[in-house]
Amino acid sequence: MNERILISGASIAGQTLAYWLARHGFRPTLVERAPRLREGGNGVDVRGHAIDVAERMGIMPQIRAMAADVQGISFVNAANLSVARIDAQAMQSGGDDVEIMRGDLVALLYEATKHDVEYVFGDSIRTLEQSGDGVTVSFEHGPDRRFDLVIGADGMHSTVRRLAFGPESRFIQYKGHYFAFSNADSALGENRWVTMYNVPGKMAGIYRSGNHARAKAYFIFRRPEPLTYDHRDVEQHKRLVSEAFAGESWRVRELLAGALADPEFYFDALSQVRMPSWSSGRVALVGDAAYCASPASGAGAELALVGAYRLAGELAAASGDHQVAFRRYEDGHRELVDQKQKIGPNVRLMVPKTRTGRWARDAMARLPLMRAMAKVERIMAPKNTEPLPDYARDQVADHLMREPQLVPANRARALFPRCDRAAL
């Protein structure tokens, strides 16, 4: 029941979902607009239940081996002299958290799925037409195809969300900033540190991991009202960032030059996606498409990994009944999303609005007060006390025993390869 599932977007959420769907015996197809994997991006955090998901996928050892080894943040003045530093341990949420570059995690997920998932690169969904027993999908380039379910894992500007739920203006909440990142010359930054330079309302920085040949440049600027621009026009994005940082000192000119030459340059508004429901009929959303918490939250990878795991697991537990599964997925994941969408002091820390605010930030960073505040924040933050469900055996096995006739043979073989299905 509902075996053929189309996933739009080959990033963290989409590939994690495809992995677990294949493990549960479904037949996932993953379509990606780009001609190949998008391996750019910044550092992402694998923490909380996302660690459990990665462990169950068998990729956590590789994630730890490829972890970024940044020691902390160094705030500098125009002469590149450090005026304050924050040790990374003071800002981490504790436990076994790991930071890994997004591109490295995406590549690991591809290796884990490429033999079991149909990948279609260089194409995207054009229209969706739902009916009682499936969804007819037309593509920008390929022929029309029929699927049982469609899942949008295609980011904050999701095409699937627009087609199935309505215009993105109904769901995206602008948070007063724009950000960009790109590859950068590692010689511009201090090894194993994030170097940040501020003027009121702006930040330019460089992230240099000792485990990577290239560094990453970062740009953030405040703007009370949202800009009007095409989110797919990269040349327009580059002009907007150039204009915002024109004439700034420190190493901004060099960082901008590298960014403008980088084909993986990325720019967007710092925004959140908030939706009353993540499903509509036979279509559902996962990751940033449904509940982007914004880069300031540091929770994008966590929400993507856990949400994808839950969605696939609930479909398996419900034997493909999408109405039951979509409801349970949302019931199980909504609390974590609500927690992570409460952005803490990260934006104010990175982009003080005034010179006084920058001075206060630097003064706090030079004192033990910053570490103490971080510890208090960790203590007060809500904890994931409930264990992550183990869908692989418990719930699915129970359903197989009760109603084996409703479970497709390929799913029974995937879960119990040594069992005779007729004996269940």
Coordinates of N, CA and C in Angstrom, one line a residue, residues 219-365:
F219 N 28.4 36.3 5.5 CA 28.0 37.7 5.5 C 26.5 37.7 6.0
I220 N 26.3 38.6 7.0 CA 24.9 38.8 7.5 C 24.7 40.3 7.6
F221 N 23.5 40.8 7.2 CA 23.2 42.2 7.4 C 21.7 42.3 7.8
R222 N 21.5 43.3 8.6 CA 20.1 43.6 9.1 C 19.4 44.4 8.1
R223 N 18.1 44.2 8.0 CA 17.2 45.0 7.1 C 15.8 44.9 7.7
P224 N 15.2 46.0 8.1 CA 13.9 45.9 8.8 C 12.8 45.3 7.9
E225 N 12.8 45.7 6.6 CA 11.8 45.2 5.7 C 12.4 44.2 4.7
P226 N 11.7 43.2 4.2 CA 12.3 42.2 3.3 C 12.5 42.9 1.9
L227 N 13.5 42.4 1.2 CA 13.9 42.8 -0.1 C 13.0 42.1 -1.1
T228 N 12.9 42.7 -2.3 CA 12.2 42.0 -3.4 C 13.2 41.5 -4.4
Y229 N 13.3 40.2 -4.6 CA 14.3 39.6 -5.5 C 13.8 38.2 -5.9
D230 N 14.5 37.7 -6.9 CA 14.2 36.3 -7.3 C 15.2 35.4 -6.6
H231 N 14.6 34.5 -5.8 CA 15.5 33.6 -4.9 C 16.3 32.6 -5.7
R232 N 16.1 32.6 -7.1 CA 17.0 31.7 -7.9 C 18.0 32.5 -8.7
D233 N 18.0 33.8 -8.7 CA 18.9 34.6 -9.5 C 20.2 34.9 -8.7
V234 N 21.2 34.0 -8.9 CA 22.4 34.1 -8.1 C 23.1 35.4 -8.4
E235 N 23.1 35.9 -9.6 CA 23.8 37.1 -9.9 C 23.2 38.3 -9.2
Q236 N 21.9 38.3 -9.1 CA 21.2 39.3 -8.3 C 21.6 39.3 -6.9
H237 N 21.7 38.0 -6.3 CA 22.1 37.9 -4.9 C 23.5 38.5 -4.7
K238 N 24.4 38.2 -5.6 CA 25.7 38.7 -5.4 C 25.7 40.2 -5.4
R239 N 24.9 40.8 -6.3 CA 24.8 42.3 -6.3 C 24.3 42.8 -5.0
L240 N 23.3 42.2 -4.4 CA 22.7 42.7 -3.1 C 23.8 42.6 -2.0
V241 N 24.6 41.5 -2.0 CA 25.6 41.4 -0.9 C 26.7 42.4 -1.2
S242 N 27.1 42.6 -2.4 CA 28.2 43.6 -2.7 C 27.7 45.0 -2.3
E243 N 26.5 45.3 -2.6 CA 26.0 46.6 -2.2 C 25.9 46.8 -0.7
A244 N 25.5 45.8 0.0 CA 25.4 45.9 1.5 C 26.8 46.0 2.2
F245 N 27.8 45.5 1.6 CA 29.1 45.5 2.2 C 30.1 46.4 1.5
A246 N 29.7 47.2 0.6 CA 30.6 48.0 -0.2 C 31.3 49.0 0.8
G247 N 32.6 49.1 0.6 CA 33.4 50.1 1.4 C 33.8 49.7 2.8
E248 N 33.4 48.5 3.2 CA 33.7 48.0 4.6 C 35.2 47.6 4.6
S249 N 35.8 47.8 5.8 CA 37.2 47.5 6.0 C 37.4 46.0 6.4
W250 N 38.5 45.8 7.2 CA 39.0 44.5 7.5 C 39.3 43.8 6.3
R251 N 38.9 42.5 6.1 CA 39.2 41.7 4.9 C 38.0 41.5 4.0
V252 N 37.0 42.4 4.2 CA 35.7 42.3 3.5 C 35.9 42.2 2.0
R253 N 36.8 43.1 1.5 CA 37.0 43.2 0.0 C 37.5 41.8 -0.5
E254 N 38.5 41.2 0.1 CA 39.0 39.9 -0.3 C 37.9 38.8 -0.2
L255 N 37.2 38.8 0.9 CA 36.1 37.8 1.0 C 35.0 38.0 0.0
L256 N 34.7 39.2 -0.3 CA 33.6 39.5 -1.3 C 34.1 39.0 -2.7
A257 N 35.4 39.3 -3.0 CA 35.9 38.9 -4.3 C 35.8 37.4 -4.5
G258 N 36.2 36.6 -3.4 CA 36.1 35.2 -3.5 C 34.6 34.7 -3.6
A259 N 33.8 35.4 -2.9 CA 32.4 35.0 -2.9 C 31.7 35.2 -4.3
L260 N 32.0 36.3 -4.9 CA 31.4 36.6 -6.2 C 31.9 35.7 -7.3
A261 N 33.1 35.1 -7.1 CA 33.6 34.1 -8.1 C 33.2 32.7 -7.8
D262 N 32.5 32.4 -6.7 CA 32.2 31.1 -6.3 C 30.9 30.6 -6.9
P263 N 30.9 29.5 -7.7 CA 29.6 29.0 -8.2 C 28.6 28.5 -7.2
E264 N 29.1 28.2 -6.0 CA 28.3 27.7 -4.9 C 27.8 28.8 -4.0
F265 N 28.0 30.0 -4.3 CA 27.5 31.2 -3.5 C 26.0 31.0 -3.2
Y266 N 25.7 31.2 -1.9 CA 24.3 31.1 -1.4 C 23.9 32.3 -0.7
F267 N 22.7 32.7 -0.9 CA 22.1 33.9 -0.3 C 20.6 33.7 0.0
D268 N 20.2 34.2 1.1 CA 18.7 34.1 1.4 C 18.4 35.0 2.6
A269 N 17.1 35.1 2.8 CA 16.6 35.8 4.0 C 16.7 34.9 5.2
L270 N 17.0 35.4 6.4 CA 16.9 34.7 7.6 C 15.4 34.6 8.0
S271 N 14.8 33.5 7.7 CA 13.4 33.3 7.9 C 13.0 32.0 8.5
Q272 N 11.8 31.9 8.9 CA 11.3 30.6 9.4 C 10.1 30.2 8.6
V273 N 9.8 28.9 8.6 CA 8.6 28.4 7.9 C 7.7 27.9 9.0
R274 N 6.5 28.4 9.1 CA 5.5 28.0 10.1 C 4.2 27.6 9.4
M275 N 3.8 26.4 9.7 CA 2.6 25.8 9.0 C 1.7 25.2 10.0
P276 N 0.4 25.3 9.8 CA -0.5 24.7 10.7 C -0.6 23.1 10.5
S277 N -0.2 22.7 9.3 CA -0.2 21.3 9.0 C 0.9 21.0 8.0
W278 N 1.5 19.9 8.0 CA 2.6 19.5 7.1 C 2.1 18.5 6.0
S279 N 0.8 18.3 5.9 CA 0.4 17.4 4.9 C -0.9 17.9 4.3
S280 N -1.1 17.5 3.1 CA -2.4 17.9 2.3 C -2.7 16.7 1.4
G281 N -3.6 15.9 1.8 CA -4.0 14.7 1.0 C -2.8 13.7 1.0
R282 N -2.3 13.5 -0.2 CA -1.2 12.5 -0.4 C 0.1 13.2 -0.5
V283 N 0.2 14.4 -0.1 CA 1.4 15.2 -0.2 C 1.8 15.6 1.2
A284 N 3.1 15.5 1.6 CA 3.6 15.9 2.9 C 4.9 16.6 2.7
L285 N 5.3 17.3 3.8 CA 6.6 18.1 3.8 C 7.5 17.6 4.9
V286 N 8.8 17.8 4.7 CA 9.8 17.4 5.7 C 10.9 18.4 5.6
G287 N 11.6 18.6 6.8 CA 12.8 19.5 6.8 C 12.4 21.0 6.6
D288 N 13.3 21.7 6.0 CA 13.0 23.2 5.9 C 11.8 23.5 5.2
A289 N 11.3 22.7 4.3 CA 10.1 23.0 3.5 C 8.9 23.1 4.5
A290 N 8.9 22.4 5.6 CA 7.8 22.4 6.5 C 8.0 23.2 7.7
Y291 N 9.3 23.3 8.2 CA 9.5 23.9 9.5 C 10.9 24.4 9.7
C292 N 11.4 25.2 8.6 CA 12.7 25.8 8.7 C 12.8 26.7 10.0
A293 N 13.8 26.4 10.8 CA 13.9 27.2 12.0 C 14.9 28.4 11.9
S294 N 15.5 28.5 10.7 CA 16.4 29.5 10.3 C 17.8 29.2 10.7
P295 N 18.8 29.6 9.9 CA 20.2 29.3 10.3 C 20.6 29.7 11.7
A296 N 20.0 30.8 12.2 CA 20.3 31.3 13.5 C 20.0 30.3 14.6
S297 N 19.1 29.3 14.3 CA 18.8 28.3 15.3 C 19.8 27.2 15.5
G298 N 20.6 27.0 14.4 CA 21.6 25.9 14.4 C 20.9 24.5 14.5
A299 N 19.6 24.4 14.1 CA 18.9 23.2 14.3 C 18.4 22.6 13.0
G300 N 18.8 23.1 11.9 CA 18.3 22.6 10.6 C 18.6 21.1 10.4
A301 N 19.8 20.7 10.6 CA 20.1 19.3 10.4 C 19.4 18.4 11.3
E302 N 19.3 18.8 12.6 CA 18.7 18.0 13.6 C 17.2 17.8 13.2
L303 N 16.5 18.8 12.9 CA 15.1 18.7 12.5 C 14.9 17.9 11.3
A304 N 15.8 18.0 10.3 CA 15.7 17.2 9.1 C 15.9 15.8 9.3
L305 N 17.0 15.4 10.1 CA 17.3 14.0 10.3 C 16.1 13.3 11.1
V306 N 15.7 14.0 12.2 CA 14.7 13.4 13.1 C 13.3 13.4 12.4
G307 N 13.0 14.4 11.7 CA 11.7 14.5 11.0 C 11.6 13.4 9.9
A308 N 12.7 13.3 9.1 CA 12.7 12.3 8.0 C 12.6 10.9 8.6
Y309 N 13.3 10.6 9.7 CA 13.2 9.3 10.3 C 11.8 9.0 10.8
R310 N 11.2 10.0 11.4 CA 9.8 9.8 12.0 C 8.8 9.6 10.8
L311 N 8.9 10.4 9.8 CA 8.0 10.3 8.7 C 8.0 8.9 8.0
A312 N 9.2 8.4 7.7 CA 9.4 7.1 7.1 C 8.9 6.0 8.1
G313 N 9.2 6.2 9.4 CA 8.9 5.2 10.3 C 7.4 5.1 10.5
E314 N 6.7 6.2 10.5 CA 5.2 6.2 10.7 C 4.5 5.6 9.5
L315 N 5.1 5.9 8.3 CA 4.5 5.2 7.1 C 4.7 3.7 7.2
A316 N 5.8 3.3 7.7 CA 6.0 1.8 7.9 C 5.1 1.3 8.9
A317 N 5.0 2.0 10.1 CA 4.1 1.5 11.2 C 2.7 1.4 10.8
A318 N 2.3 2.3 9.9 CA 0.9 2.4 9.5 C 0.6 1.6 8.2
S319 N 1.7 0.8 7.8 CA 1.6 -0.1 6.6 C 1.2 0.8 5.4
G320 N 1.8 2.0 5.3 CA 1.6 2.8 4.2 C 0.3 3.7 4.2
D321 N -0.5 3.6 5.2 CA -1.7 4.4 5.3 C -1.2 5.8 5.6
H322 N -1.3 6.7 4.6 CA -0.7 8.0 4.7 C -1.5 8.9 5.6
Q323 N -2.8 8.7 5.7 CA -3.6 9.5 6.6 C -3.2 9.3 8.1
V324 N -3.0 8.1 8.4 CA -2.6 7.8 9.8 C -1.2 8.2 10.0
A325 N -0.3 7.9 9.1 CA 1.1 8.2 9.2 C 1.4 9.7 9.3
F326 N 0.8 10.4 8.4 CA 1.1 11.9 8.4 C 0.7 12.5 9.7
R327 N -0.4 12.1 10.3 CA -0.9 12.6 11.5 C 0.1 12.3 12.7
R328 N 0.5 11.0 12.7 CA 1.4 10.6 13.8 C 2.8 11.3 13.6
Y329 N 3.2 11.4 12.4 CA 4.5 12.1 12.2 C 4.5 13.5 12.8
E330 N 3.4 14.2 12.5 CA 3.3 15.6 13.0 C 3.1 15.6 14.5
D331 N 2.3 14.7 15.1 CA 2.1 14.7 16.5 C 3.4 14.4 17.2
G332 N 4.3 13.5 16.6 CA 5.5 13.2 17.3 C 6.6 14.2 17.1
H333 N 6.6 15.0 16.1 CA 7.7 15.9 15.7 C 7.5 17.3 16.1
R334 N 6.2 17.7 16.3 CA 5.9 19.1 16.4 C 6.5 19.7 17.6
E335 N 6.6 19.0 18.7 CA 7.2 19.6 20.0 C 8.6 20.0 19.8
L336 N 9.4 19.2 19.1 CA 10.8 19.5 18.9 C 10.9 20.7 17.9
V337 N 10.1 20.8 16.9 CA 10.1 21.9 16.0 C 9.8 23.2 16.8
D338 N 8.8 23.2 17.6 CA 8.4 24.4 18.4 C 9.6 24.8 19.3
Q339 N 10.3 23.9 19.9 CA 11.4 24.2 20.7 C 12.5 24.9 19.9
K340 N 12.8 24.4 18.7 CA 13.9 24.9 17.9 C 13.6 26.2 17.2
Q341 N 12.3 26.5 17.0 CA 12.0 27.7 16.4 C 12.0 28.9 17.3
K342 N 12.3 28.7 18.6 CA 12.5 29.8 19.5 C 13.9 30.2 19.5
I343 N 14.3 31.0 18.6 CA 15.7 31.4 18.4 C 16.2 32.2 19.6
G344 N 17.3 31.7 20.1 CA 17.9 32.3 21.2 C 18.7 33.6 20.9
P345 N 19.8 33.9 21.6 CA 20.6 35.1 21.4 C 21.5 35.1 20.3
N346 N 21.5 34.0 19.4 CA 22.5 33.9 18.4 C 22.7 35.0 17.5
V347 N 21.5 35.6 17.0 CA 21.6 36.7 16.0 C 22.2 37.9 16.7
R348 N 21.7 38.2 17.9 CA 22.3 39.4 18.6 C 23.8 39.2 18.9
L349 N 24.2 38.0 19.1 CA 25.6 37.7 19.3 C 26.4 38.0 18.1
M350 N 25.9 37.5 16.9 CA 26.7 37.6 15.7 C 26.6 39.0 15.1
V351 N 25.4 39.7 15.2 CA 25.2 40.9 14.5 C 24.6 42.0 15.5
P352 N 25.5 42.5 16.4 CA 25.0 43.6 17.2 C 24.4 44.8 16.4
K353 N 23.4 45.3 16.9 CA 22.7 46.4 16.1 C 23.4 47.7 16.2
T354 N 24.1 48.0 17.3 CA 24.8 49.3 17.5 C 26.2 49.0 18.0
R355 N 27.0 50.1 18.0 CA 28.4 50.0 18.5 C 28.4 49.7 20.0
T356 N 27.4 50.2 20.7 CA 27.3 49.9 22.1 C 27.0 48.4 22.3
G357 N 26.2 47.9 21.5 CA 25.9 46.4 21.5 C 27.1 45.6 21.2
R358 N 27.9 46.0 20.2 CA 29.1 45.3 19.9 C 30.1 45.3 21.1
W359 N 30.2 46.5 21.7 CA 31.1 46.7 22.8 C 30.7 45.7 24.0
A360 N 29.4 45.7 24.2 CA 28.9 44.9 25.3 C 29.1 43.4 25.0
R361 N 28.9 43.0 23.8 CA 29.1 41.6 23.4 C 30.6 41.2 23.6
D362 N 31.5 42.1 23.1 CA 32.9 41.8 23.3 C 33.3 41.7 24.7
A363 N 32.8 42.6 25.5 CA 33.1 42.6 27.0 C 32.6 41.4 27.6
M364 N 31.4 40.9 27.3 CA 30.9 39.7 27.9 C 31.8 38.5 27.4
A365 N 32.2 38.5 26.2 CA 33.0 37.4 25.7 C 34.3 37.3 26.4

